[in-house]
Coordinates of C-alpha atoms and ligand atoms in Angstrom, one line a residue:
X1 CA 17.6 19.9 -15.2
X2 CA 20.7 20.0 -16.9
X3 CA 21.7 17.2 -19.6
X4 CA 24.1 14.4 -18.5
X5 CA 26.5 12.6 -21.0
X6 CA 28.6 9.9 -19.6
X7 CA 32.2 8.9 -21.8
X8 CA 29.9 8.5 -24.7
X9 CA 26.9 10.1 -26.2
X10 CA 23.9 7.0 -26.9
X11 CA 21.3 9.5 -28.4
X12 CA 23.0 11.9 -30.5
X13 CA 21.1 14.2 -32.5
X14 CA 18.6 15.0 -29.8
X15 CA 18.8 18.1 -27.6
X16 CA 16.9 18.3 -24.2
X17 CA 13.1 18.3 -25.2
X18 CA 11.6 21.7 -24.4
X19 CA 8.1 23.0 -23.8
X20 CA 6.8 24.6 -27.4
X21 CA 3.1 25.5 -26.4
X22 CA -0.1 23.1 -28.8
X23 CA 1.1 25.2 -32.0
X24 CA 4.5 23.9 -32.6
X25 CA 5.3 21.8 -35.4
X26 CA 8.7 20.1 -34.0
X27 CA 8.1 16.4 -33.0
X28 CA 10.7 16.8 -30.3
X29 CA 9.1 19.2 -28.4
X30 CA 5.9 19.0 -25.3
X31 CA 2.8 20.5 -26.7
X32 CA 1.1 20.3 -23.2
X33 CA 3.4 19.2 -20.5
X34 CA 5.3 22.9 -18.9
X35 CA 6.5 21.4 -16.2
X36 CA 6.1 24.8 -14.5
X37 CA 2.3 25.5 -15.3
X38 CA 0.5 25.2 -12.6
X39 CA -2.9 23.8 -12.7
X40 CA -5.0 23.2 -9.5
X41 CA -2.2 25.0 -7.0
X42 CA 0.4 22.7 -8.1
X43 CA 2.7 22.4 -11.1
X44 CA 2.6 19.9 -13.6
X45 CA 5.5 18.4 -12.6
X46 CA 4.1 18.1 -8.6
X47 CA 0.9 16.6 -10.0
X48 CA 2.4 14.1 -12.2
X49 CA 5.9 13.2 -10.9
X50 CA 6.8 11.1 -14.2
X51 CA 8.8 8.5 -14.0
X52 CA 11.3 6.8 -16.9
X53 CA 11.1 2.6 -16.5
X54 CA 14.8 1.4 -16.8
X55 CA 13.3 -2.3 -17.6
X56 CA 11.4 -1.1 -20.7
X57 CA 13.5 1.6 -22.1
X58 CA 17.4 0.0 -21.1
X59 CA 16.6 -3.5 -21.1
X60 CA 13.8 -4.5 -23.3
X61 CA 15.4 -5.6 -26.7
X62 CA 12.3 -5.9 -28.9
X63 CA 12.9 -9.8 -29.1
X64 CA 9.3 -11.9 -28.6
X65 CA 8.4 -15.6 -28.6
X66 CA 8.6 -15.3 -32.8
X67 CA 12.0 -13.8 -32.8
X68 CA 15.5 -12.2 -31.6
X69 CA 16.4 -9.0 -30.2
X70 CA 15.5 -5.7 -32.9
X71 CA 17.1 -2.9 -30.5
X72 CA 20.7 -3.3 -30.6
X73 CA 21.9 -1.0 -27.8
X74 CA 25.3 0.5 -27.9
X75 CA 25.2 0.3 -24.5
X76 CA 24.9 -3.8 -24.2
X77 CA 28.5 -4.1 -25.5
X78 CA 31.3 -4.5 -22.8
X79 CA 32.5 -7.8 -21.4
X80 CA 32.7 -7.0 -17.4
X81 CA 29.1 -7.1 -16.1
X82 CA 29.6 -3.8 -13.9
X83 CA 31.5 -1.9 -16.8
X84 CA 28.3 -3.0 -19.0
X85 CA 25.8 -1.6 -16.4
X86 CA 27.9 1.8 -16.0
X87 CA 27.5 2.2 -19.9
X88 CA 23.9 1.6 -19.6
X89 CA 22.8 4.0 -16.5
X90 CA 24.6 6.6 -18.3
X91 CA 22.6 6.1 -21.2
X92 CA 19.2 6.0 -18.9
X93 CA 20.8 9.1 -17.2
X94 CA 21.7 11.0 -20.6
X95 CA 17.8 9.2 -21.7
X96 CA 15.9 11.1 -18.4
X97 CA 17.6 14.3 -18.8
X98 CA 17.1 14.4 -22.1
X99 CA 13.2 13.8 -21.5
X100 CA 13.1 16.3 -18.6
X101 CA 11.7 12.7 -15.9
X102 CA 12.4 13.9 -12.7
X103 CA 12.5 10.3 -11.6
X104 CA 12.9 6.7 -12.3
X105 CA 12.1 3.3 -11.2
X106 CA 14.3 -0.2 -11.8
X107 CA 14.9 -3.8 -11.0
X108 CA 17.6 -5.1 -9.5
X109 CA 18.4 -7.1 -12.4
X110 CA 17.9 -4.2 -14.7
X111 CA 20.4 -2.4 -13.2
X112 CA 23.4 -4.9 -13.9
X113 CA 23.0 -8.9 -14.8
X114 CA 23.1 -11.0 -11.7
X115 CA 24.6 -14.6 -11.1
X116 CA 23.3 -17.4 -9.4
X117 CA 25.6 -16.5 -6.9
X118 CA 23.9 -14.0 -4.1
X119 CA 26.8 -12.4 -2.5
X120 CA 28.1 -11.6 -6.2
X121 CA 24.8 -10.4 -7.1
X122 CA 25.4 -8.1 -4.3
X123 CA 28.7 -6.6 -4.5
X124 CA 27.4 -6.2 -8.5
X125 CA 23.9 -4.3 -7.4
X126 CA 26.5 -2.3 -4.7
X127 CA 28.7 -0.9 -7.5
X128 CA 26.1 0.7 -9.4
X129 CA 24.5 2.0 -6.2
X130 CA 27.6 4.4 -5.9
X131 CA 27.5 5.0 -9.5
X132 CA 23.9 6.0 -9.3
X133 CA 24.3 8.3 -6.4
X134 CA 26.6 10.3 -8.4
X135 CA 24.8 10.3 -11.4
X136 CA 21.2 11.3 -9.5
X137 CA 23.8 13.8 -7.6
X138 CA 25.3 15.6 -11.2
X139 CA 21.3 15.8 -12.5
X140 CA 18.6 15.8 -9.6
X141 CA 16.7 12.7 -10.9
X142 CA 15.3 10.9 -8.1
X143 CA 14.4 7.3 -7.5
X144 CA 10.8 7.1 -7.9
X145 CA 10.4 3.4 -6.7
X146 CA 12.6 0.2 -6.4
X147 CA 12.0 -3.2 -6.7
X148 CA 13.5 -7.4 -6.9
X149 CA 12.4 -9.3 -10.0
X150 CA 11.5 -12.5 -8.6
X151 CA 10.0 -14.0 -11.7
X152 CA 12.6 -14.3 -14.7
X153 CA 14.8 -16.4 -12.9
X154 CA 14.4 -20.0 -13.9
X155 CA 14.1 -20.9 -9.7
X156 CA 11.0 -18.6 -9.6
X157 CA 9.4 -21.1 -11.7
X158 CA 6.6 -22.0 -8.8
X159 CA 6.9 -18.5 -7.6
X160 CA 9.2 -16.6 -4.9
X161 CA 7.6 -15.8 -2.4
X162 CA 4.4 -18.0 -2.7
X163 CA 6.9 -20.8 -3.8
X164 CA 6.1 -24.7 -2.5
X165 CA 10.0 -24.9 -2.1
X166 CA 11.2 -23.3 1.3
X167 CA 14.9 -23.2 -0.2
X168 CA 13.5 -21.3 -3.4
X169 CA 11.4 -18.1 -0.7
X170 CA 14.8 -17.5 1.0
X171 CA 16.6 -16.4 -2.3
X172 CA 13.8 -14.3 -2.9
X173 CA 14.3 -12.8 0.6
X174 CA 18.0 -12.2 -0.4
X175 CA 17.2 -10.5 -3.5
X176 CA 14.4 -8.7 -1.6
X177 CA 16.7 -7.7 1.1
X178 CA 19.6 -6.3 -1.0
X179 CA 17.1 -4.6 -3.6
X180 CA 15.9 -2.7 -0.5
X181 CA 19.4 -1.6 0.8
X182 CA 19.8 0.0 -2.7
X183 CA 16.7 1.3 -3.0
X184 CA 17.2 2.7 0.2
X185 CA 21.3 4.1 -0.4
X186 CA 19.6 5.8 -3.3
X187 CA 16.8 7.7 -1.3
X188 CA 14.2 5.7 -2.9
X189 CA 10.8 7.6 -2.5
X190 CA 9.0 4.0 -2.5
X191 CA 9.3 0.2 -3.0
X192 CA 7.2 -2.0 -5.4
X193 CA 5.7 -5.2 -5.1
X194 CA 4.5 -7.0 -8.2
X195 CA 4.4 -11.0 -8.1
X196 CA 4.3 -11.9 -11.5
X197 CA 4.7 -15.6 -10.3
X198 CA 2.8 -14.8 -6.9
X199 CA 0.2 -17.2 -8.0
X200 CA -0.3 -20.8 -9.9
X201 CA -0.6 -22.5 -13.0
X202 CA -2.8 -25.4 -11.9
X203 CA -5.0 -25.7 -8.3
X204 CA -4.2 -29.6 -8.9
X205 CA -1.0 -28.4 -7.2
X206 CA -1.6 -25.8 -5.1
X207 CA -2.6 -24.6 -1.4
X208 CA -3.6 -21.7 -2.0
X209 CA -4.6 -20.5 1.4
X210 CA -0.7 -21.9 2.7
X211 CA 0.5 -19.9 -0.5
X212 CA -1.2 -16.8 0.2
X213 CA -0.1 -16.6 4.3
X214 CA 3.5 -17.2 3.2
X215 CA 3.2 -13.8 1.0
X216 CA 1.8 -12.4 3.8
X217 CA 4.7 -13.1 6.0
X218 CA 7.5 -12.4 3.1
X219 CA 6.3 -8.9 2.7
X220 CA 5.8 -8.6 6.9
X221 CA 9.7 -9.4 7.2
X222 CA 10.2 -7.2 4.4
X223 CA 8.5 -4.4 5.9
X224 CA 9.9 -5.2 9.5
X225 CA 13.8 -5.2 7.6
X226 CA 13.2 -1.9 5.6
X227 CA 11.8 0.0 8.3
X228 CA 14.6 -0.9 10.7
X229 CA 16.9 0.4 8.3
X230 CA 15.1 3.5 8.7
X231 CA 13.1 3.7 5.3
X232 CA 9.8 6.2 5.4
X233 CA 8.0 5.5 2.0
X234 CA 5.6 3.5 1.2
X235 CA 5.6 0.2 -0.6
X236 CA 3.2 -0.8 -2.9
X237 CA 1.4 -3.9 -4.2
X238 CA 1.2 -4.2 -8.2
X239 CA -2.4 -5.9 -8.8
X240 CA -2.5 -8.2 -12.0
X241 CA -4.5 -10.9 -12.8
X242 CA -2.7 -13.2 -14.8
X243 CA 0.6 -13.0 -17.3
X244 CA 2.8 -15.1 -16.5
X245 CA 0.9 -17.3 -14.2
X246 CA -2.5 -18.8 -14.8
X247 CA -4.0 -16.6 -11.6
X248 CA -2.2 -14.0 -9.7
X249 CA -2.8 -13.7 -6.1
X250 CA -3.0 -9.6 -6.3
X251 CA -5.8 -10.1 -9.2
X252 CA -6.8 -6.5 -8.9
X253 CA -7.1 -3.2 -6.9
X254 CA -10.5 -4.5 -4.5
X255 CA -8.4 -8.2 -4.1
X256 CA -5.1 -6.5 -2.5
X257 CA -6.8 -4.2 -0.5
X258 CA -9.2 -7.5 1.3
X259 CA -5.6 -8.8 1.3
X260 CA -4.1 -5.7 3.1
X261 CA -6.6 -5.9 5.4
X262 CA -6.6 -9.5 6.3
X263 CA -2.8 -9.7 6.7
X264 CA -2.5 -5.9 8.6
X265 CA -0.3 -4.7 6.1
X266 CA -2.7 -1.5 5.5
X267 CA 0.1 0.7 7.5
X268 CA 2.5 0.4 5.2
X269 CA 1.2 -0.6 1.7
X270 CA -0.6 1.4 -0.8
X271 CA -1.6 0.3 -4.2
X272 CA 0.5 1.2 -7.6
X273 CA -2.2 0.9 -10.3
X274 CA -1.1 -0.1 -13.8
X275 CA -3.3 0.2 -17.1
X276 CA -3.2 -2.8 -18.9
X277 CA -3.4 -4.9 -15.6
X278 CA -6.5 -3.5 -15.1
X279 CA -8.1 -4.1 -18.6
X280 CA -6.7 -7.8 -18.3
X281 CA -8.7 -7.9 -15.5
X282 CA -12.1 -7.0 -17.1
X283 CA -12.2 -3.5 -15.3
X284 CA -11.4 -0.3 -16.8
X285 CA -8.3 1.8 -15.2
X286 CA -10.7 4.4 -13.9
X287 CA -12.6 1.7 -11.9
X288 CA -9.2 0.7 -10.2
X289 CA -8.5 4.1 -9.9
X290 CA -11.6 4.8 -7.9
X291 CA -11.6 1.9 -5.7
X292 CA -7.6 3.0 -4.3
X293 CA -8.8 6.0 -3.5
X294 CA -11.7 5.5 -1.8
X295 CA -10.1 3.2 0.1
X296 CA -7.2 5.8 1.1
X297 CA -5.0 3.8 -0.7
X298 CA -4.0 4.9 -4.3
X299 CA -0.3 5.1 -4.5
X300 CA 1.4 5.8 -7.4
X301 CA 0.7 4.6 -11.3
X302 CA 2.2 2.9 -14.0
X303 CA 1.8 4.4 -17.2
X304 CA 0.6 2.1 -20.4
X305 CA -2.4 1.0 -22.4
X306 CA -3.5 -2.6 -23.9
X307 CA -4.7 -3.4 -27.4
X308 CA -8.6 -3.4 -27.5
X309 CA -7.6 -6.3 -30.0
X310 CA -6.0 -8.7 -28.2
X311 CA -5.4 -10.5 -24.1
X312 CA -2.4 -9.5 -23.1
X313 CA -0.4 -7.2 -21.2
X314 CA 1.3 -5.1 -24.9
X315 CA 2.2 -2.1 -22.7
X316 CA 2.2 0.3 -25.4
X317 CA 2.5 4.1 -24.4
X318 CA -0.8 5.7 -23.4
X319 CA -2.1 7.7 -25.9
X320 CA -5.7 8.3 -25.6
X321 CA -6.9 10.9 -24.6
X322 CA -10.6 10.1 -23.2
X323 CA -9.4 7.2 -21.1
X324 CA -7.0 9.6 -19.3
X325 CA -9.3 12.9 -18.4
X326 CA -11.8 10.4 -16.9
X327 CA -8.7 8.9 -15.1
X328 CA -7.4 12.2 -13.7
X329 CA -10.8 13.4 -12.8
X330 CA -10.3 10.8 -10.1
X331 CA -6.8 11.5 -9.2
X332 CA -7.6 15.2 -9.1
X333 CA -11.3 14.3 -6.6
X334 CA -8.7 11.8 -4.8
X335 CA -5.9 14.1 -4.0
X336 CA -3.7 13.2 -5.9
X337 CA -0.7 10.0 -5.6
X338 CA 0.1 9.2 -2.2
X339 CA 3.8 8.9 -2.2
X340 CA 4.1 7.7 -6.4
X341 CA 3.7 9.4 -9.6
X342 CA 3.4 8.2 -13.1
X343 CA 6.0 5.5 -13.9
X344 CA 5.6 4.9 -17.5
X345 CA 5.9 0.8 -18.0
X346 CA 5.5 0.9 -21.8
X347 CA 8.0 -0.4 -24.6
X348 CA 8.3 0.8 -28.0
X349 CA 7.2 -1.4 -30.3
X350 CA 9.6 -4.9 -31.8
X351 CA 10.1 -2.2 -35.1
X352 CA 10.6 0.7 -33.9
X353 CA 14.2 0.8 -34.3
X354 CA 15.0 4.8 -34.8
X355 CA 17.1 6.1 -31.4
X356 CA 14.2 9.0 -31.8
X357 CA 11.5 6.5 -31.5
X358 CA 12.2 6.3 -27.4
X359 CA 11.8 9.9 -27.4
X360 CA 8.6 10.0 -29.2
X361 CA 6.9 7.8 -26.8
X362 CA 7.7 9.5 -23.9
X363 CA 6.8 12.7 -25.5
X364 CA 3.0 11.5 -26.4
X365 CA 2.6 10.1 -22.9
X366 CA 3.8 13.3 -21.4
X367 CA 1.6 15.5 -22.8
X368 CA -1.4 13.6 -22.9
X369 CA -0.9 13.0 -19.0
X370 CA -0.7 16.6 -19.1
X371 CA -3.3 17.8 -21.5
X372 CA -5.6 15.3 -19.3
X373 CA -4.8 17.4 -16.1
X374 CA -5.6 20.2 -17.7
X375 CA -9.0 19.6 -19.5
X376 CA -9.9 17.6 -15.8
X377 CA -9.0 20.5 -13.4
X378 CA -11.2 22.4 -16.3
X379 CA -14.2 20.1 -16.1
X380 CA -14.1 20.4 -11.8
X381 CA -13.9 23.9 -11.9
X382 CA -16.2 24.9 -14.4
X383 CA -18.6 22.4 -15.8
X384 CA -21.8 20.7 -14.0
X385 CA -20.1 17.2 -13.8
X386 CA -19.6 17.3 -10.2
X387 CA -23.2 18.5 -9.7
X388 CA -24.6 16.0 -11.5
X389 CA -23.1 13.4 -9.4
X390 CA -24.3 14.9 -6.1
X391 CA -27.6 15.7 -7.7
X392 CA -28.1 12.2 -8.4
X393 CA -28.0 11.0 -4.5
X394 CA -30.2 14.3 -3.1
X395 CA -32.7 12.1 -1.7
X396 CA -30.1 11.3 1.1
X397 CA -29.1 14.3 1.8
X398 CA -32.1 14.7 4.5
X399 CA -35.7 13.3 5.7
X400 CA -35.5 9.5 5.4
X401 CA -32.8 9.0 2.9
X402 CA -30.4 11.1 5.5
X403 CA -31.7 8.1 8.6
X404 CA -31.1 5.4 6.0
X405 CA -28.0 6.9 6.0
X406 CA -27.1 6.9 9.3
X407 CA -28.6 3.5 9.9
X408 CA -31.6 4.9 11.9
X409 CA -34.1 2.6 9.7
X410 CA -35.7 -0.6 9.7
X411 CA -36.9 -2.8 7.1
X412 CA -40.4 -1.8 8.1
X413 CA -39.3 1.1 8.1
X414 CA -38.4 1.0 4.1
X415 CA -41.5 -1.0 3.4
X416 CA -43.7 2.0 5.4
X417 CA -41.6 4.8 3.2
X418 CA -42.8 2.5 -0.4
X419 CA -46.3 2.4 0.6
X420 CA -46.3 6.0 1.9
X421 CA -45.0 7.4 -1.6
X422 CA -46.2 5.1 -4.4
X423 CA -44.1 4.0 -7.7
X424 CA -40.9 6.2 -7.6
X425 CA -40.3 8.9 -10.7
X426 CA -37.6 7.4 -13.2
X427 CA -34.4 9.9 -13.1
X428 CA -31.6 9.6 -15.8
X429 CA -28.6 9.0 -15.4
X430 CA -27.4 11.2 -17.9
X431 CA -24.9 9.0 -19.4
X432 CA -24.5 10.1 -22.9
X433 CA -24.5 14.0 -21.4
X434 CA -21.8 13.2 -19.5
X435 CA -19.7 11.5 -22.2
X436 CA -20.3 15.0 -24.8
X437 CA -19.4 16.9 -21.4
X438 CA -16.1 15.3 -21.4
X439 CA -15.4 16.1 -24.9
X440 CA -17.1 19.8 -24.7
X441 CA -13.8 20.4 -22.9
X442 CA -11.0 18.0 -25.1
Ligands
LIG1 C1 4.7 -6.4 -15.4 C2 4.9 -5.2 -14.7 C3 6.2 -5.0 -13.9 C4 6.1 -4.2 -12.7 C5 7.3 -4.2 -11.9 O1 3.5 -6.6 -16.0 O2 4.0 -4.3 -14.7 O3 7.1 -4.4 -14.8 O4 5.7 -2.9 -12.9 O5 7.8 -5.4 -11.5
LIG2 CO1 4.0 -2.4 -14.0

């Protein structure tokens, strides 16, 4: 991938970053991600299909609840809204090649500022389309994933498309609509759903069962609009629990998928997983992970991790290393992302104010992705772990376990089998084994 600088450098100083193998001492450089290494038949950069989030990285000014904006882009500067935006996806597009990402994901409203006026909103999200197309053109970054943000708005208040107000849906449809066509001009692989507002702030108020059948039908007419226009990828649902609302209606992975089915959306919608939705919703990320895939339906990822400190959702940049070889020993048994990759929705912290400090991140979540794949393709191919799994359940692998199984037994049946054999043998579980295995090959 070749580096792309538009009328102005944004990050100068920093060169493309370059695989330098564990032993190098340059903090600009991958330790572990070679995006040509293959591991498992595939290269690194098949398995993991990294993603750069424009919301986080372009957008994201460091300002919180306690005070203003700390990043100060150089980018942020020009009067015309469309000029402004054209400054800022050429630094995102001189950011991603400089990182190596072979893709990215946005907003609508992260691309360029919107009115309250839709048709200007449109002819604004239409310029940068054409400007994108050149620039993914010029450097062969891709469009991981597309999506509307139908929750910063002041009218999404109550929600979009869960909203009480009929007249407050339909801009969310218009948004939804026009954030497809560009999703779609740009050869988007994917389209998100998360509905940060797709919930409620009190039951006093709500009908939830009216609430939840409206969503239902917003994202069939969304489907039914993007498919006539000829998109194949897949859309996702975003599960999160809460942040901003009280109770999201997509809590978590097992919640949309009972939705899904419900609604017969399962066709077209696959799950994108992210981190620090799934610790706010008292689960770990591997236990989402696990039920997407054996439900068929794991998607793609977003990239983060919470503070084991406080509730909410910090998205800081995944750095541990633990949490992510137990996470790709389930991509890896799953097969892998259907249709996503790893979109990494993390910010840099309010004070980190260095142009390197972007860099940095990305660099630690890249290789500890990578390192992950490597020590989990290790631990299936030459440790006992998956042994000890199918060890565990032997006892239905024939005789009367097998016709349990296959629903050949009665309750008599089970009661016969007790009195027949006596008090079982205890059999460990092998927990703390399991948890040195892991680290016999970090
Ligand atoms: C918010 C979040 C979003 C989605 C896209 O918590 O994760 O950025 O990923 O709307
Ligand atoms: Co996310």
């Amino acid at each position: 991938m070749s580096v792309i600088i538009g009328e102005k450098e944004f990050f100068k100083g920093i060169d493309q970053i370059k695989y330098e193998g564990p032993e190098s001492k340059n903090p600009l450089a991958f330790r572990w991600y070679d995006e040509n290494r293959v591991v498992a038949g595939k290269t690194m950069k098949e398995h993991l299909r990294f993603a750069g989030a424009y919301w986080h990285s372009f957008c994201g000014n460091g300002a919180d609840p306690f005070g203003e904006a700390t990043h100060l882009f150089e980018w942020d500067k020009k009067q015309d809204a469309v000029e402004r935006a054209k400054d800022k996806m050429d630094a995102a597009f001189e950011f991603l090649t400089k990182m190596n990402l072979p893709y990215y994901c946005f907003h609508d409203v992260d691309v360029v500022d919107y009115t309250s006026d839709v048709v200007e909103n449109e002819r604004r999200l239409q310029a940068l389309v054409d400007y994108a197309k050149q620039k993914q053109a010029s450097s062969g970054v891709k469009l991981l994933w597309g999506t509307a943000n139908l929750f910063s708005n002041r009218r999404y208040m109550n929600g979009a498309a869960t909203n009480p107000d009929f007249h407050v849906l339909s801009h969310g449809g218009a948004q939804v609509k026009a954030a497809l066509d560009a999703t779609i001009a740009l050869g988007g692989e994917n389209y998100v759903f998360w509905g940060g507002r797709e919930g409620y702030m009190t039951l006093l108020n709500t009908d939830m069962k009216r609430e939840q059948e409206h969503l239902a039908r917003f994202l069939h007419a969304a489907k039914d609009y993007a498919r006539k226009q000829g998109f194949k990828g897949t859309f996702f649902i975003e599960p999160k629990p809460c942040e901003p609302s009280k109770h999201q209606y997509d809590y978590d992975a097992a919640t949309v998928i009972s939705f899904l089915r419900q609604y017969d959306l399962l066709n077209d919608f696959k799950l994108n997983l992210e981190v620090n939705h799934a610790t706010l919703a008292g689960h770990t990320f591997q236990h989402e992970l696990q039920v997407a895939v054996d439900a068929g339906l794991l998607g793609s990822m977003d990239a983060n991790r919470g503070d084991y400190q406080n509730g909410w959702d910090t998205d800081q940049f995944p750095n541990n290393i633990n949490e992510l070889v137990e996470s790709m020993l389930i991509i890896l048994e799953g097969g892998g992302f259907k249709g996503g990759g790893i979109n990494f929705d993390a910010k840099i912290r309010r004070n980190s104010t260095d142009n390197a400090d972007l860099f940095y991140a990305h660099i630690g979540g890249m290789d500890t992705f990578a390192r992950a794949l490597v020590v989990a393709d290790n631990i299936l191919q030459h440790s006992e772990y998956k042994k000890i799994r199918t060890d565990r359940y032997a006892s239905f692998d024939n005789g009367k376990g097998k016709a349990f199984e296959e629903g050949k037994l009665t309750l008599e049946d089970l009661r016969a089998f007790a009195v027949e054999n006596g008090e079982p043998v205890l059999k460990s579980g092998r927990q703390e084994y399991l948890e040195n295995l892991i680290n016999w090959y970090i």
